[in-house]
GROMACS .gro file of C-alpha atoms in nm:
model
  463
    1UNK     CA    1   1.217   2.557   0.227
    2UNK     CA    2   1.060   2.251   0.071
    3UNK     CA    3   0.772   2.194   0.342
    4UNK     CA    4   0.406   2.294   0.280
    5UNK     CA    5   0.166   2.442   0.518
    6UNK     CA    6   0.037   2.201   0.744
    7UNK     CA    7   0.256   1.915   0.631
    8UNK     CA    8   0.575   1.768   0.777
    9UNK     CA    9   0.856   1.542   0.650
   10UNK     CA   10   0.829   1.191   0.802
   11UNK     CA   11   1.143   1.163   1.024
   12UNK     CA   12   1.239   0.892   1.299
   13UNK     CA   13   1.527   0.876   1.531
   14UNK     CA   14   1.672   0.540   1.601
   15UNK     CA   15   1.931   0.459   1.837
   16UNK     CA   16   2.232   0.186   1.846
   17UNK     CA   17   2.533   0.159   2.050
   18UNK     CA   18   2.710   0.435   1.837
   19UNK     CA   19   2.425   0.681   1.918
   20UNK     CA   20   2.144   0.834   1.719
   21UNK     CA   21   2.054   0.796   1.369
   22UNK     CA   22   1.801   1.040   1.182
   23UNK     CA   23   1.605   0.824   0.932
   24UNK     CA   24   1.340   0.937   0.659
   25UNK     CA   25   1.188   0.632   0.523
   26UNK     CA   26   0.988   0.774   0.236
   27UNK     CA   27   1.320   0.947   0.109
   28UNK     CA   28   1.517   0.640   0.219
   29UNK     CA   29   1.788   0.868   0.355
   30UNK     CA   30   1.959   0.777   0.687
   31UNK     CA   31   2.269   0.991   0.879
   32UNK     CA   32   2.438   0.960   1.199
   33UNK     CA   33   2.446   1.269   1.406
   34UNK     CA   34   2.501   1.373   1.769
   35UNK     CA   35   2.198   1.448   1.979
   36UNK     CA   36   2.211   1.818   1.941
   37UNK     CA   37   2.205   1.803   1.577
   38UNK     CA   38   1.913   1.561   1.570
   39UNK     CA   39   1.723   1.790   1.796
   40UNK     CA   40   1.771   2.078   1.576
   41UNK     CA   41   1.648   1.878   1.268
   42UNK     CA   42   1.346   1.758   1.450
   43UNK     CA   43   1.283   2.116   1.588
   44UNK     CA   44   1.289   2.249   1.230
   45UNK     CA   45   1.083   1.969   1.071
   46UNK     CA   46   0.808   2.038   1.333
   47UNK     CA   47   0.830   2.412   1.286
   48UNK     CA   48   1.035   2.564   1.024
   49UNK     CA   49   1.013   2.906   1.194
   50UNK     CA   50   1.218   2.792   1.457
   51UNK     CA   51   1.528   2.805   1.251
   52UNK     CA   52   1.536   3.210   1.324
   53UNK     CA   53   1.597   3.137   1.683
   54UNK     CA   54   1.863   2.846   1.630
   55UNK     CA   55   2.247   2.913   1.697
   56UNK     CA   56   2.445   2.943   1.402
   57UNK     CA   57   2.585   2.593   1.455
   58UNK     CA   58   2.226   2.446   1.466
   59UNK     CA   59   2.147   2.654   1.147
   60UNK     CA   60   2.418   2.482   0.970
   61UNK     CA   61   2.337   2.138   1.058
   62UNK     CA   62   1.982   2.215   0.970
   63UNK     CA   63   2.070   2.343   0.623
   64UNK     CA   64   2.303   2.026   0.560
   65UNK     CA   65   2.021   1.810   0.646
   66UNK     CA   66   1.801   2.015   0.404
   67UNK     CA   67   2.062   1.982   0.133
   68UNK     CA   68   2.063   1.598   0.187
   69UNK     CA   69   1.679   1.607   0.131
   70UNK     CA   70   1.585   1.510   0.454
   71UNK     CA   71   1.289   1.777   0.492
   72UNK     CA   72   1.163   1.702   0.139
   73UNK     CA   73   0.793   1.588   0.136
   74UNK     CA   74   0.720   1.256  -0.033
   75UNK     CA   75   0.408   1.090  -0.130
   76UNK     CA   76   0.351   0.774   0.067
   77UNK     CA   77   0.303   0.460  -0.129
   78UNK     CA   78  -0.058   0.335  -0.258
   79UNK     CA   79  -0.153  -0.016  -0.332
   80UNK     CA   80  -0.327  -0.066  -0.679
   81UNK     CA   81  -0.678   0.057  -0.649
   82UNK     CA   82  -0.848  -0.084  -0.950
   83UNK     CA   83  -0.883  -0.469  -0.966
   84UNK     CA   84  -0.756  -0.570  -1.296
   85UNK     CA   85  -0.511  -0.830  -1.216
   86UNK     CA   86  -0.260  -0.963  -1.471
   87UNK     CA   87  -0.121  -1.233  -1.244
   88UNK     CA   88  -0.302  -1.537  -1.127
   89UNK     CA   89  -0.196  -1.795  -0.858
   90UNK     CA   90  -0.360  -2.129  -0.918
   91UNK     CA   91  -0.396  -2.367  -0.621
   92UNK     CA   92  -0.405  -2.688  -0.856
   93UNK     CA   93  -0.499  -2.933  -0.564
   94UNK     CA   94  -0.484  -2.965  -0.185
   95UNK     CA   95  -0.345  -3.322  -0.212
   96UNK     CA   96   0.026  -3.357  -0.104
   97UNK     CA   97   0.299  -3.610  -0.099
   98UNK     CA   98   0.452  -3.479   0.228
   99UNK     CA   99   0.314  -3.456   0.576
  100UNK     CA  100   0.496  -3.153   0.711
  101UNK     CA  101   0.494  -3.125   1.071
  102UNK     CA  102   0.391  -2.748   1.088
  103UNK     CA  103   0.199  -2.735   0.749
  104UNK     CA  104  -0.033  -2.418   0.778
  105UNK     CA  105  -0.289  -2.587   0.563
  106UNK     CA  106  -0.262  -2.956   0.663
  107UNK     CA  107  -0.170  -3.049   0.305
  108UNK     CA  108  -0.294  -3.388   0.199
  109UNK     CA  109  -0.564  -3.391   0.492
  110UNK     CA  110  -0.788  -3.141   0.361
  111UNK     CA  111  -0.742  -2.854   0.619
  112UNK     CA  112  -0.843  -2.848   0.982
  113UNK     CA  113  -1.188  -2.958   0.891
  114UNK     CA  114  -1.072  -3.229   0.676
  115UNK     CA  115  -1.237  -3.102   0.348
  116UNK     CA  116  -1.230  -3.334   0.048
  117UNK     CA  117  -0.904  -3.375  -0.147
  118UNK     CA  118  -0.984  -3.188  -0.459
  119UNK     CA  119  -0.826  -3.102  -0.805
  120UNK     CA  120  -0.895  -2.802  -0.990
  121UNK     CA  121  -1.131  -2.828  -1.293
  122UNK     CA  122  -0.935  -2.736  -1.618
  123UNK     CA  123  -1.191  -2.506  -1.712
  124UNK     CA  124  -1.158  -2.289  -1.405
  125UNK     CA  125  -0.791  -2.272  -1.461
  126UNK     CA  126  -0.835  -2.168  -1.814
  127UNK     CA  127  -1.094  -1.906  -1.752
  128UNK     CA  128  -0.859  -1.770  -1.482
  129UNK     CA  129  -0.579  -1.738  -1.731
  130UNK     CA  130  -0.801  -1.569  -1.998
  131UNK     CA  131  -0.929  -1.326  -1.733
  132UNK     CA  132  -0.558  -1.203  -1.641
  133UNK     CA  133  -0.431  -1.225  -2.010
  134UNK     CA  134  -0.713  -1.019  -2.141
  135UNK     CA  135  -0.656  -0.767  -1.851
  136UNK     CA  136  -0.302  -0.747  -1.976
  137UNK     CA  137  -0.391  -0.704  -2.328
  138UNK     CA  138  -0.654  -0.421  -2.251
  139UNK     CA  139  -0.414  -0.252  -2.013
  140UNK     CA  140  -0.142  -0.264  -2.270
  141UNK     CA  141  -0.374  -0.113  -2.521
  142UNK     CA  142  -0.474   0.174  -2.274
  143UNK     CA  143  -0.081   0.264  -2.258
  144UNK     CA  144   0.041   0.088  -1.932
  145UNK     CA  145   0.366  -0.086  -1.913
  146UNK     CA  146   0.258  -0.446  -1.884
  147UNK     CA  147   0.552  -0.658  -1.972
  148UNK     CA  148   0.384  -0.995  -1.939
  149UNK     CA  149   0.105  -1.199  -1.766
  150UNK     CA  150   0.198  -1.424  -1.499
  151UNK     CA  151   0.095  -1.769  -1.407
  152UNK     CA  152   0.192  -1.895  -1.076
  153UNK     CA  153   0.143  -2.235  -0.909
  154UNK     CA  154   0.112  -2.272  -0.552
  155UNK     CA  155  -0.128  -2.411  -0.280
  156UNK     CA  156  -0.255  -2.572   0.031
  157UNK     CA  157  -0.088  -2.903  -0.111
  158UNK     CA  158   0.174  -2.976  -0.352
  159UNK     CA  159   0.101  -2.834  -0.688
  160UNK     CA  160   0.290  -3.107  -0.885
  161UNK     CA  161   0.058  -3.367  -0.742
  162UNK     CA  162  -0.185  -3.217  -1.015
  163UNK     CA  163   0.100  -3.251  -1.284
  164UNK     CA  164  -0.151  -3.331  -1.577
  165UNK     CA  165  -0.344  -2.997  -1.490
  166UNK     CA  166  -0.034  -2.801  -1.467
  167UNK     CA  167   0.102  -2.936  -1.795
  168UNK     CA  168  -0.218  -2.849  -1.982
  169UNK     CA  169  -0.253  -2.491  -1.806
  170UNK     CA  170   0.115  -2.403  -1.914
  171UNK     CA  171   0.060  -2.535  -2.280
  172UNK     CA  172  -0.273  -2.327  -2.275
  173UNK     CA  173  -0.120  -2.008  -2.163
  174UNK     CA  174   0.181  -2.032  -2.409
  175UNK     CA  175  -0.074  -2.056  -2.680
  176UNK     CA  176  -0.275  -1.785  -2.557
  177UNK     CA  177   0.059  -1.583  -2.511
  178UNK     CA  178   0.148  -1.635  -2.891
  179UNK     CA  179  -0.210  -1.528  -2.997
  180UNK     CA  180  -0.190  -1.212  -2.777
  181UNK     CA  181   0.173  -1.126  -2.855
  182UNK     CA  182   0.214  -1.085  -2.489
  183UNK     CA  183   0.486  -1.300  -2.293
  184UNK     CA  184   0.363  -1.505  -2.021
  185UNK     CA  185   0.598  -1.574  -1.720
  186UNK     CA  186   0.561  -1.920  -1.516
  187UNK     CA  187   0.662  -1.956  -1.164
  188UNK     CA  188   0.560  -2.216  -0.898
  189UNK     CA  189   0.614  -2.291  -0.497
  190UNK     CA  190   0.698  -2.654  -0.460
  191UNK     CA  191   0.812  -2.890  -0.193
  192UNK     CA  192   1.061  -3.022  -0.453
  193UNK     CA  193   0.950  -3.391  -0.425
  194UNK     CA  194   0.916  -3.415  -0.798
  195UNK     CA  195   0.944  -3.717  -1.053
  196UNK     CA  196   1.211  -3.688  -1.331
  197UNK     CA  197   0.946  -3.608  -1.602
  198UNK     CA  198   0.806  -3.323  -1.369
  199UNK     CA  199   1.156  -3.199  -1.329
  200UNK     CA  200   1.210  -3.199  -1.690
  201UNK     CA  201   0.882  -3.013  -1.764
  202UNK     CA  202   0.971  -2.763  -1.484
  203UNK     CA  203   1.320  -2.671  -1.615
  204UNK     CA  204   1.203  -2.653  -1.972
  205UNK     CA  205   0.906  -2.439  -1.921
  206UNK     CA  206   0.924  -2.215  -1.604
  207UNK     CA  207   1.090  -1.904  -1.544
  208UNK     CA  208   1.151  -1.951  -1.150
  209UNK     CA  209   1.054  -2.166  -0.867
  210UNK     CA  210   1.076  -2.166  -0.480
  211UNK     CA  211   1.145  -2.496  -0.326
  212UNK     CA  212   1.049  -2.531   0.056
  213UNK     CA  213   1.361  -2.704   0.199
  214UNK     CA  214   1.440  -2.699   0.596
  215UNK     CA  215   1.803  -2.608   0.558
  216UNK     CA  216   1.993  -2.925   0.676
  217UNK     CA  217   1.916  -3.298   0.582
  218UNK     CA  218   1.813  -3.392   0.947
  219UNK     CA  219   1.571  -3.128   0.963
  220UNK     CA  220   1.433  -3.202   0.631
  221UNK     CA  221   1.380  -3.559   0.706
  222UNK     CA  222   1.222  -3.492   1.060
  223UNK     CA  223   1.004  -3.190   0.972
  224UNK     CA  224   0.900  -3.299   0.614
  225UNK     CA  225   0.849  -3.663   0.596
  226UNK     CA  226   0.706  -3.820   0.281
  227UNK     CA  227   0.312  -3.924   0.317
  228UNK     CA  228   0.379  -4.287   0.348
  229UNK     CA  229   0.684  -4.241   0.597
  230UNK     CA  230   1.052  -4.173   0.563
  231UNK     CA  231   1.262  -3.888   0.489
  232UNK     CA  232   1.239  -3.651   0.197
  233UNK     CA  233   1.598  -3.501   0.178
  234UNK     CA  234   1.729  -3.722  -0.094
  235UNK     CA  235   1.421  -3.623  -0.311
  236UNK     CA  236   1.452  -3.250  -0.278
  237UNK     CA  237   1.840  -3.267  -0.285
  238UNK     CA  238   1.821  -3.401  -0.622
  239UNK     CA  239   1.561  -3.149  -0.743
  240UNK     CA  240   1.780  -2.873  -0.610
  241UNK     CA  241   2.099  -2.997  -0.785
  242UNK     CA  242   1.904  -3.026  -1.109
  243UNK     CA  243   1.776  -2.677  -1.083
  244UNK     CA  244   2.132  -2.559  -0.995
  245UNK     CA  245   2.286  -2.723  -1.281
  246UNK     CA  246   2.000  -2.600  -1.514
  247UNK     CA  247   2.064  -2.241  -1.395
  248UNK     CA  248   1.694  -2.202  -1.339
  249UNK     CA  249   1.614  -1.906  -1.137
  250UNK     CA  250   1.521  -2.064  -0.794
  251UNK     CA  251   1.522  -1.997  -0.433
  252UNK     CA  252   1.482  -2.186  -0.102
  253UNK     CA  253   1.224  -2.125   0.159
  254UNK     CA  254   1.318  -2.256   0.501
  255UNK     CA  255   1.079  -2.249   0.810
  256UNK     CA  256   1.271  -2.219   1.137
  257UNK     CA  257   1.141  -2.366   1.453
  258UNK     CA  258   1.260  -2.323   1.802
  259UNK     CA  259   1.454  -2.664   1.783
  260UNK     CA  260   1.622  -2.538   1.463
  261UNK     CA  261   1.718  -2.174   1.533
  262UNK     CA  262   2.077  -2.203   1.677
  263UNK     CA  263   2.170  -2.370   1.358
  264UNK     CA  264   2.068  -2.109   1.112
  265UNK     CA  265   2.423  -2.018   1.026
  266UNK     CA  266   2.496  -2.366   0.942
  267UNK     CA  267   2.202  -2.393   0.720
  268UNK     CA  268   2.308  -2.098   0.532
  269UNK     CA  269   2.647  -2.233   0.477
  270UNK     CA  270   2.513  -2.568   0.362
  271UNK     CA  271   2.261  -2.419   0.117
  272UNK     CA  272   2.518  -2.197  -0.050
  273UNK     CA  273   2.780  -2.460  -0.096
  274UNK     CA  274   2.547  -2.744  -0.187
  275UNK     CA  275   2.341  -2.562  -0.437
  276UNK     CA  276   2.544  -2.281  -0.629
  277UNK     CA  277   2.332  -2.027  -0.832
  278UNK     CA  278   2.051  -2.006  -0.565
  279UNK     CA  279   1.890  -1.678  -0.606
  280UNK     CA  280   1.810  -1.637  -0.231
  281UNK     CA  281   1.759  -1.821   0.098
  282UNK     CA  282   1.417  -1.715   0.281
  283UNK     CA  283   1.433  -1.783   0.632
  284UNK     CA  284   1.095  -1.757   0.825
  285UNK     CA  285   1.011  -1.853   1.176
  286UNK     CA  286   0.732  -2.093   1.200
  287UNK     CA  287   0.393  -1.939   1.274
  288UNK     CA  288   0.189  -2.159   1.506
  289UNK     CA  289  -0.106  -2.264   1.319
  290UNK     CA  290  -0.230  -2.548   1.125
  291UNK     CA  291  -0.073  -2.883   1.193
  292UNK     CA  292   0.187  -2.711   1.400
  293UNK     CA  293  -0.066  -2.688   1.698
  294UNK     CA  294  -0.070  -3.073   1.689
  295UNK     CA  295   0.288  -3.106   1.708
  296UNK     CA  296   0.585  -3.004   1.947
  297UNK     CA  297   0.706  -2.732   1.671
  298UNK     CA  298   0.734  -2.376   1.823
  299UNK     CA  299   0.811  -2.035   1.713
  300UNK     CA  300   1.161  -1.935   1.814
  301UNK     CA  301   1.237  -1.680   2.064
  302UNK     CA  302   1.255  -1.357   1.852
  303UNK     CA  303   1.582  -1.225   1.994
  304UNK     CA  304   1.738  -1.568   1.937
  305UNK     CA  305   1.610  -1.572   1.578
  306UNK     CA  306   1.739  -1.229   1.522
  307UNK     CA  307   2.080  -1.313   1.651
  308UNK     CA  308   2.098  -1.624   1.443
  309UNK     CA  309   1.970  -1.462   1.146
  310UNK     CA  310   2.257  -1.197   1.141
  311UNK     CA  311   2.502  -1.471   1.185
  312UNK     CA  312   2.346  -1.664   0.875
  313UNK     CA  313   2.361  -1.345   0.691
  314UNK     CA  314   2.749  -1.317   0.744
  315UNK     CA  315   2.774  -1.682   0.650
  316UNK     CA  316   2.561  -1.631   0.350
  317UNK     CA  317   2.722  -1.308   0.235
  318UNK     CA  318   3.079  -1.462   0.256
  319UNK     CA  319   2.974  -1.731   0.010
  320UNK     CA  320   2.792  -1.482  -0.223
  321UNK     CA  321   2.433  -1.594  -0.136
  322UNK     CA  322   2.132  -1.366  -0.054
  323UNK     CA  323   1.910  -1.421   0.247
  324UNK     CA  324   1.565  -1.255   0.331
  325UNK     CA  325   1.304  -1.233   0.607
  326UNK     CA  326   0.968  -1.136   0.482
  327UNK     CA  327   0.920  -0.849   0.715
  328UNK     CA  328   1.270  -0.688   0.687
  329UNK     CA  329   1.293  -0.498   0.354
  330UNK     CA  330   1.424  -0.156   0.379
  331UNK     CA  331   1.469  -0.104   0.028
  332UNK     CA  332   1.096  -0.137  -0.029
  333UNK     CA  333   0.823   0.134   0.002
  334UNK     CA  334   0.469  -0.024   0.015
  335UNK     CA  335   0.154   0.062   0.224
  336UNK     CA  336   0.047  -0.317   0.219
  337UNK     CA  337   0.250  -0.622   0.299
  338UNK     CA  338   0.138  -0.823   0.011
  339UNK     CA  339  -0.107  -0.772  -0.265
  340UNK     CA  340  -0.413  -0.875  -0.039
  341UNK     CA  341  -0.519  -0.516  -0.033
  342UNK     CA  342  -0.547  -0.508  -0.403
  343UNK     CA  343  -0.723  -0.824  -0.436
  344UNK     CA  344  -0.448  -1.092  -0.513
  345UNK     CA  345  -0.631  -1.313  -0.750
  346UNK     CA  346  -0.568  -1.657  -0.616
  347UNK     CA  347  -0.787  -1.952  -0.735
  348UNK     CA  348  -0.844  -2.256  -0.504
  349UNK     CA  349  -0.892  -2.604  -0.622
  350UNK     CA  350  -1.276  -2.547  -0.544
  351UNK     CA  351  -1.281  -2.235  -0.780
  352UNK     CA  352  -1.309  -2.008  -0.490
  353UNK     CA  353  -1.094  -1.672  -0.508
  354UNK     CA  354  -0.906  -1.583  -0.214
  355UNK     CA  355  -0.680  -1.269  -0.143
  356UNK     CA  356  -0.447  -1.457   0.088
  357UNK     CA  357  -0.237  -1.765   0.018
  358UNK     CA  358  -0.276  -1.892   0.373
  359UNK     CA  359  -0.656  -1.886   0.366
  360UNK     CA  360  -0.763  -2.149   0.118
  361UNK     CA  361  -1.085  -2.325   0.262
  362UNK     CA  362  -1.415  -2.215   0.305
  363UNK     CA  363  -1.425  -2.387   0.649
  364UNK     CA  364  -1.159  -2.150   0.768
  365UNK     CA  365  -1.328  -1.882   0.970
  366UNK     CA  366  -1.099  -1.621   0.784
  367UNK     CA  367  -1.244  -1.695   0.461
  368UNK     CA  368  -1.539  -1.440   0.535
  369UNK     CA  369  -1.282  -1.161   0.532
  370UNK     CA  370  -1.034  -1.286   0.262
  371UNK     CA  371  -1.266  -1.484  -0.003
  372UNK     CA  372  -1.389  -1.234  -0.232
  373UNK     CA  373  -1.510  -1.429  -0.556
  374UNK     CA  374  -1.575  -1.755  -0.711
  375UNK     CA  375  -1.609  -1.924  -1.074
  376UNK     CA  376  -1.978  -1.933  -1.181
  377UNK     CA  377  -2.005  -2.240  -1.378
  378UNK     CA  378  -2.336  -2.140  -1.535
  379UNK     CA  379  -2.180  -1.812  -1.657
  380UNK     CA  380  -1.858  -1.953  -1.732
  381UNK     CA  381  -1.655  -1.689  -1.556
  382UNK     CA  382  -1.540  -1.540  -1.226
  383UNK     CA  383  -1.772  -1.317  -1.035
  384UNK     CA  384  -1.655  -1.094  -0.763
  385UNK     CA  385  -1.788  -0.922  -0.458
  386UNK     CA  386  -1.684  -0.548  -0.479
  387UNK     CA  387  -1.785  -0.493  -0.122
  388UNK     CA  388  -1.532  -0.769  -0.008
  389UNK     CA  389  -1.280  -0.608  -0.239
  390UNK     CA  390  -1.325  -0.274  -0.087
  391UNK     CA  391  -1.282  -0.424   0.250
  392UNK     CA  392  -0.975  -0.589   0.160
  393UNK     CA  393  -0.847  -0.251   0.064
  394UNK     CA  394  -0.848  -0.149   0.409
  395UNK     CA  395  -0.608  -0.402   0.515
  396UNK     CA  396  -0.305  -0.171   0.467
  397UNK     CA  397  -0.088   0.020   0.710
  398UNK     CA  398  -0.298   0.339   0.696
  399UNK     CA  399  -0.551   0.185   0.911
  400UNK     CA  400  -0.321   0.021   1.142
  401UNK     CA  401  -0.276   0.315   1.422
  402UNK     CA  402  -0.043   0.066   1.595
  403UNK     CA  403   0.215   0.124   1.312
  404UNK     CA  404   0.196   0.515   1.319
  405UNK     CA  405   0.503   0.546   1.512
  406UNK     CA  406   0.731   0.262   1.364
  407UNK     CA  407   1.000   0.340   1.141
  408UNK     CA  408   0.922   0.027   0.954
  409UNK     CA  409   0.580   0.103   0.863
  410UNK     CA  410   0.653   0.187   0.487
  411UNK     CA  411   0.859  -0.120   0.468
  412UNK     CA  412   0.673  -0.411   0.632
  413UNK     CA  413   0.349  -0.235   0.615
  414UNK     CA  414   0.188  -0.386   0.913
  415UNK     CA  415   0.325  -0.725   0.827
  416UNK     CA  416   0.093  -1.022   0.720
  417UNK     CA  417  -0.285  -0.946   0.777
  418UNK     CA  418  -0.364  -1.308   0.794
  419UNK     CA  419  -0.147  -1.350   1.088
  420UNK     CA  420  -0.198  -1.010   1.280
  421UNK     CA  421  -0.575  -0.966   1.199
  422UNK     CA  422  -0.684  -1.314   1.273
  423UNK     CA  423  -1.061  -1.228   1.390
  424UNK     CA  424  -1.005  -0.851   1.460
  425UNK     CA  425  -1.076  -0.535   1.288
  426UNK     CA  426  -0.783  -0.342   1.093
  427UNK     CA  427  -0.792  -0.063   1.372
  428UNK     CA  428  -0.745  -0.333   1.653
  429UNK     CA  429  -0.414  -0.435   1.487
  430UNK     CA  430  -0.152  -0.456   1.778
  431UNK     CA  431   0.142  -0.634   1.579
  432UNK     CA  432   0.306  -0.953   1.675
  433UNK     CA  433   0.627  -1.096   1.814
  434UNK     CA  434   0.730  -1.076   1.453
  435UNK     CA  435   0.737  -0.689   1.493
  436UNK     CA  436   1.052  -0.741   1.731
  437UNK     CA  437   1.225  -0.929   1.464
  438UNK     CA  438   1.138  -0.682   1.174
  439UNK     CA  439   1.252  -0.370   1.354
  440UNK     CA  440   1.590  -0.521   1.436
  441UNK     CA  441   1.650  -0.647   1.103
  442UNK     CA  442   1.559  -0.342   0.936
  443UNK     CA  443   1.765  -0.140   1.158
  444UNK     CA  444   2.056  -0.365   1.090
  445UNK     CA  445   1.987  -0.301   0.712
  446UNK     CA  446   2.009   0.049   0.780
  447UNK     CA  447   2.343   0.041   0.975
  448UNK     CA  448   2.486  -0.183   0.697
  449UNK     CA  449   2.398   0.089   0.440
  450UNK     CA  450   2.568   0.357   0.671
  451UNK     CA  451   2.873   0.145   0.677
  452UNK     CA  452   2.880   0.069   0.317
  453UNK     CA  453   3.185   0.216   0.124
  454UNK     CA  454   3.246   0.187  -0.273
  455UNK     CA  455   3.496  -0.086  -0.347
  456UNK     CA  456   3.839   0.056  -0.400
  457UNK     CA  457   3.855  -0.089  -0.760
  458UNK     CA  458   3.549   0.096  -0.860
  459UNK     CA  459   3.343  -0.201  -0.928
  460UNK     CA  460   2.981  -0.211  -0.832
  461UNK     CA  461   2.852  -0.401  -0.551
  462UNK     CA  462   2.534  -0.419  -0.323
  463UNK     CA  463   2.548  -0.218  -0.016
   0.00000   0.00000   0.00000
């Protein structure tokens, strides 16, 4: 048999209205079976010697599961251990041209503590690009497959409010790419309120972009007003139509509040029909933090969000559009929800280095955990705290005992550390209401795969 002494395959039993499902997440195998068959499989997985005492029918079932690969041992995923990033995310500014009601960072207002509105110094941005590009060069020379280096623009404000800086850094990275003979990939997260000049530049130079848009015109205008007052839908609609016409790889990120949740299917239908060519629609329940705590915005009930998400999924699928929720990703095997455990190289407008997009100010109490470096102007380079990096490495599902018995553990990997570990040690992780959504939607992904059948015409389709 394929098991080794002292080791067991990782198996879970899931149940729905049709009965039990045997699930092997590391093998990404799933099968429906009756209760006696499941019991025989679990008995054998826990003690292979038990096979001898089984009935002939039970032995037949066990052998069938074995031939299917359910008892094979698979190594669990491990996040990157060495800090040599080939991607940087730059936060060009904390200024913003919108005043979104639920903004996690109080965009345009300097965070919860009202820190100064700041634009990143060009030298800081260029040295960050140098750092990742040289890492890509050295790792390529060492024989690793490094297809490109990646420059992203994100932020606790609207990146394109610092358009002159973005333009200079894109040109700088393109020149560096030519000198090193390594491709550079550009992507951005934006609120979509862009000038014609900015749109032209985006379409001409970027590989992909994610636009924050709240699904329907009335929600966009109510939740995401411009800084001077008034709705923003007409501006973002123009941007999305331009991206669609240009066939640029773009997605939409929609934050769902309790007041919006029942209209999620309508959102999916509107987006799919208004913006053909969209790569995906990302639907995420609002997290009650930042400016959200000063407004009436509230997180939707987890059961309601799940039900409306599944209805939106059907609406999207019927129109050829993909939708996602960050925690439900059964096709992924990871031990960390994001790159926080391997030291995501994210540089704030002040030149500080954070491993988490959501922790971007020194005044944020969580910065003690997530800030691990800074740009040293005297040295002209970034300096990093290895002890902090070592601590960040522990923010993975292996240290979350709460997740040990969850079938999603190698998919969601314990969820967003900034949310579930706010002020507590990794060992104290106790999940959140998002866990209920993640489990329900991941189970649905498994169910859909079990029901999938090849199309009769022999064409390839996603399960």
